[in-house]
Structures are given as C-alpha cells and as structure tokens.
XYZ file of C-alpha atoms in Angstrom:
177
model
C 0.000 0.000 0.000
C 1.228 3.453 -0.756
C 1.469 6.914 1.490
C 0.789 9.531 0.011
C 2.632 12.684 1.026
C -0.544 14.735 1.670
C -4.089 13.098 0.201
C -5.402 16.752 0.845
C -2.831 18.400 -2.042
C -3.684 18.159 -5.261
C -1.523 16.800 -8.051
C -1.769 19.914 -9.704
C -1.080 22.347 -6.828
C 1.969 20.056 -5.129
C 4.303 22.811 -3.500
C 6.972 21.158 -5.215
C 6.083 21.068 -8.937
C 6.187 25.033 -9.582
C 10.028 25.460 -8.371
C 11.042 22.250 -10.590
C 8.985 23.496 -13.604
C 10.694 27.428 -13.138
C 14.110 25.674 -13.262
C 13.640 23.547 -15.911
C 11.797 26.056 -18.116
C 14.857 28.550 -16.940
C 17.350 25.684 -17.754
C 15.888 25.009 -21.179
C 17.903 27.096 -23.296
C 21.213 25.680 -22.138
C 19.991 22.255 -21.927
C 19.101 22.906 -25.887
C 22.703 24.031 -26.746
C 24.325 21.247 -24.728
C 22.800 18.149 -26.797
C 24.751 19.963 -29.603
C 21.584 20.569 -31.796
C 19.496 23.422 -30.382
C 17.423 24.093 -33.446
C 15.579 20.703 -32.739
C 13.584 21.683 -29.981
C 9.910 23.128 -31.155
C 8.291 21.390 -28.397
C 6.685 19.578 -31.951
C 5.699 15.626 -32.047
C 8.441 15.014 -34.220
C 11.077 16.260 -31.862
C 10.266 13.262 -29.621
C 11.830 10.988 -32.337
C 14.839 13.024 -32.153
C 14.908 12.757 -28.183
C 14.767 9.641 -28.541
C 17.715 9.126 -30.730
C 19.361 11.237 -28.732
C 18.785 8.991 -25.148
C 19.598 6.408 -26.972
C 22.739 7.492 -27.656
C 23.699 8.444 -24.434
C 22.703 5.029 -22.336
C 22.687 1.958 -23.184
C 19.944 0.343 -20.646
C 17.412 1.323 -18.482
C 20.032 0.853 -15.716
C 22.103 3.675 -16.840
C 18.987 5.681 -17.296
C 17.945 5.289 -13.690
C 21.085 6.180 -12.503
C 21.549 9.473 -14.173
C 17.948 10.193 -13.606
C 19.084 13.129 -11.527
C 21.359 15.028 -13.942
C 20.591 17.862 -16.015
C 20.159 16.304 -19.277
C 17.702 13.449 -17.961
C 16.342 16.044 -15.776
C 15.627 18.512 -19.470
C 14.618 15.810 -21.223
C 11.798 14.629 -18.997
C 10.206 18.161 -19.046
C 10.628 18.269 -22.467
C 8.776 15.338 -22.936
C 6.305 16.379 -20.462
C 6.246 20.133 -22.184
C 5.380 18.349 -25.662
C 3.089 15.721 -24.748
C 1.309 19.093 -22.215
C 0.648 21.241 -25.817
C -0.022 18.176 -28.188
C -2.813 17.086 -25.627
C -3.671 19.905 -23.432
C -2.206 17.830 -20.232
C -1.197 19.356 -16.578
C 2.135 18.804 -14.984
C 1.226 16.960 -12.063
C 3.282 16.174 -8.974
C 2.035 13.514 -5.977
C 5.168 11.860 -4.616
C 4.287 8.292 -2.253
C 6.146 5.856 -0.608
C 6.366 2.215 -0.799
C 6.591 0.351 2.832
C 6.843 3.301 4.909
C 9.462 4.868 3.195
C 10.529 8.323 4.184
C 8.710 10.933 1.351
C 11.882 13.039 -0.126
C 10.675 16.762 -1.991
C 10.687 16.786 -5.824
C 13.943 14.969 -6.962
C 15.413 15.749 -3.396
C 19.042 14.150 -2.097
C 17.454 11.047 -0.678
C 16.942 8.810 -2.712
C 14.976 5.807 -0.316
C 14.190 2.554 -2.210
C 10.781 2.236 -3.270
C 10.305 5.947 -3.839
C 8.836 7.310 -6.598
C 9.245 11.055 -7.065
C 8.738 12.009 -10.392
C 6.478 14.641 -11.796
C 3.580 13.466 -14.365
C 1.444 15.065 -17.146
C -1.800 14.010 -17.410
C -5.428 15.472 -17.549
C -6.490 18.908 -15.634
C -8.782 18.216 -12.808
C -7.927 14.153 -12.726
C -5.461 12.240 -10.044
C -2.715 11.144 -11.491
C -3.856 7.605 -12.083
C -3.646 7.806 -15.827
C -1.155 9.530 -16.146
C 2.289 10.322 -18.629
C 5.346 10.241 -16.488
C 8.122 10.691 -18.648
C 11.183 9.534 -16.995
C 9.238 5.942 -16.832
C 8.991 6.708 -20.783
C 12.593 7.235 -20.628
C 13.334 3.945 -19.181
C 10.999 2.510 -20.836
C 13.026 2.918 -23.985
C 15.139 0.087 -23.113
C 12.787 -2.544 -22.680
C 12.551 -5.211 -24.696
C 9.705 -7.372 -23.201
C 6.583 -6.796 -21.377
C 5.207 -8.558 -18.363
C 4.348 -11.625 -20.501
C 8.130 -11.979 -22.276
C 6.407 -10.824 -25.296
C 9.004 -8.160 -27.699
C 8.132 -4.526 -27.105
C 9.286 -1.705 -28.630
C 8.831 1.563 -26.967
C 9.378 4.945 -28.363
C 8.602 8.898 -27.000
C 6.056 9.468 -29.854
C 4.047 6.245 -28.549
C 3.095 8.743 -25.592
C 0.766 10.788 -27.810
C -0.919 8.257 -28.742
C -2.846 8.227 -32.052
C -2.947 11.724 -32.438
C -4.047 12.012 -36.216
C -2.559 15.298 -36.578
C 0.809 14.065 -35.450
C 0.323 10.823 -38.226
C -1.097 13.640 -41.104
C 2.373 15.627 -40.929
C 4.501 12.341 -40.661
C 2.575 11.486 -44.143
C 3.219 14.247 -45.419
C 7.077 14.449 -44.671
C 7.536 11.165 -46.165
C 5.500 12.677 -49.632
C-alpha cells in the first residue's frame, strides 16, 4: 500500500512542482545548446523521435537511465517530454510523490533517494489524479525494454506517448511525400 505525502494536495497544486517546472523552463535554453543541436527543440511531435535518438545514444539500458535520472540532461529531457506531450494534448504537470513500505517521502527529486520511492512529476489530464497519467522519466526507461510482463518483444518509443494523435500521423505522411 502506498502513502501519500498529503491526500489533501492536489496533483496539480503540489508545493513542489512550480520550483522544478521554473528551473527547468529557466534551464531550457542551455539544456538545448548542450545536446549539440538546439534548433531541434519546437516542443513539436516530431522532436520526440529526435529525443529519442538522442537517449539512446547516451545510455545503453534502463540501468544507466535510472542512474543518471538526476542530472541535467535526464532532468531537461523529462520536461521536455512532459512540455510536448502538455501542448499536443492539453495535459497538466502533475506532482504527488508516495512511498512504498513506509518509506521516508523526499521533496521533488530531493538528495534522498529511499528505495521504493517514486518522485517524479507526471502530465496528465487537468482536474484528474494522477492515475492515468504520462510520467516521462518511466517513458525514458521505458526505452530500453525489450519485453513486457508476458516476455512478449516490445518496442517503446517517446512518440508512442501521444498516442494516435491524427494530426501528429497527417504531418509524418506528409514528410515522407
């Protein structure tokens, strides 16, 4: 069973999302010229695929993913992802940290680190817990899964998060044209 941190705060209001969302949004701009191609992100769909290349490139398994989960380019990325995926679809950022076992709650990507913490911000649907939704450093680990639950092949990418989003598949079409 989980604890959450406060069942009275709402995902949406968390007193920890606004200062992580100022300093990423303040951050962006250098994050951008540090993956050595700043004219890529538009915050559009198609940026996700180049994301994506771009994680790939920098870990090789979900393993190395977790563990640099706190640095500044995992740390850009994930809003990113969040940012694109919250003006595609009209999400929230969302922020409702809980503990597994009675583990100690840490703030928003704070120095502890307790197992069986999760303390990521989300993006999902204004008004709606967070049940549903996006959390995009999963997404990022996600990327180096091969197999789901049932040993079946899986193959995850960032765009997957939007979904069928027929806008996204009518510009795709017509890049290829």
């Amino acid at each position: 069973m989980a604890d959450l941190a406060d069942p009275g705060v709402a995902p949406q209001t968390h007193p920890d999302l606004p200062a992580w969302l100022i300093e990423r949004a303040q951050s962006f701009e250098q994050w951008a010229e540090d993956t050595s191609t700043p004219g890529t992100w538009d915050f559009s769909p198609q940026s996700l695929d180049a994301l994506e290349d771009l994680i790939r490139s920098r870990y090789g398994s979900d393993a190395e993913s977790l563990a640099a989960r706190r640095d500044a380019f995992l740390q850009g990325a994930c809003w990113y992802i969040g940012e694109v995926v919250c003006r595609a679809q009209g999400a929230v950022w969302k922020f409702e940290p809980f503990a597994v076992k009675g583990a100690e709650l840490p703030s928003l990507f704070g120095e502890a680190d307790p197992s069986g913490v999760v303390d990521d911000p989300c993006v999902g649907v204004p008004g709606e817990d967070t049940e549903g939704a996006i959390y995009p450093m999963g997404a990022v680990h996600g990327l180096f899964s091969t197999e789901d639950e049932l040993g079946n092949p899986i193959a995850q990418h960032l765009s997957d998060l939007l979904g069928d989003s027929d806008e996204y598949d009518e510009e795709e079409e017509q890049e290829q044209e």
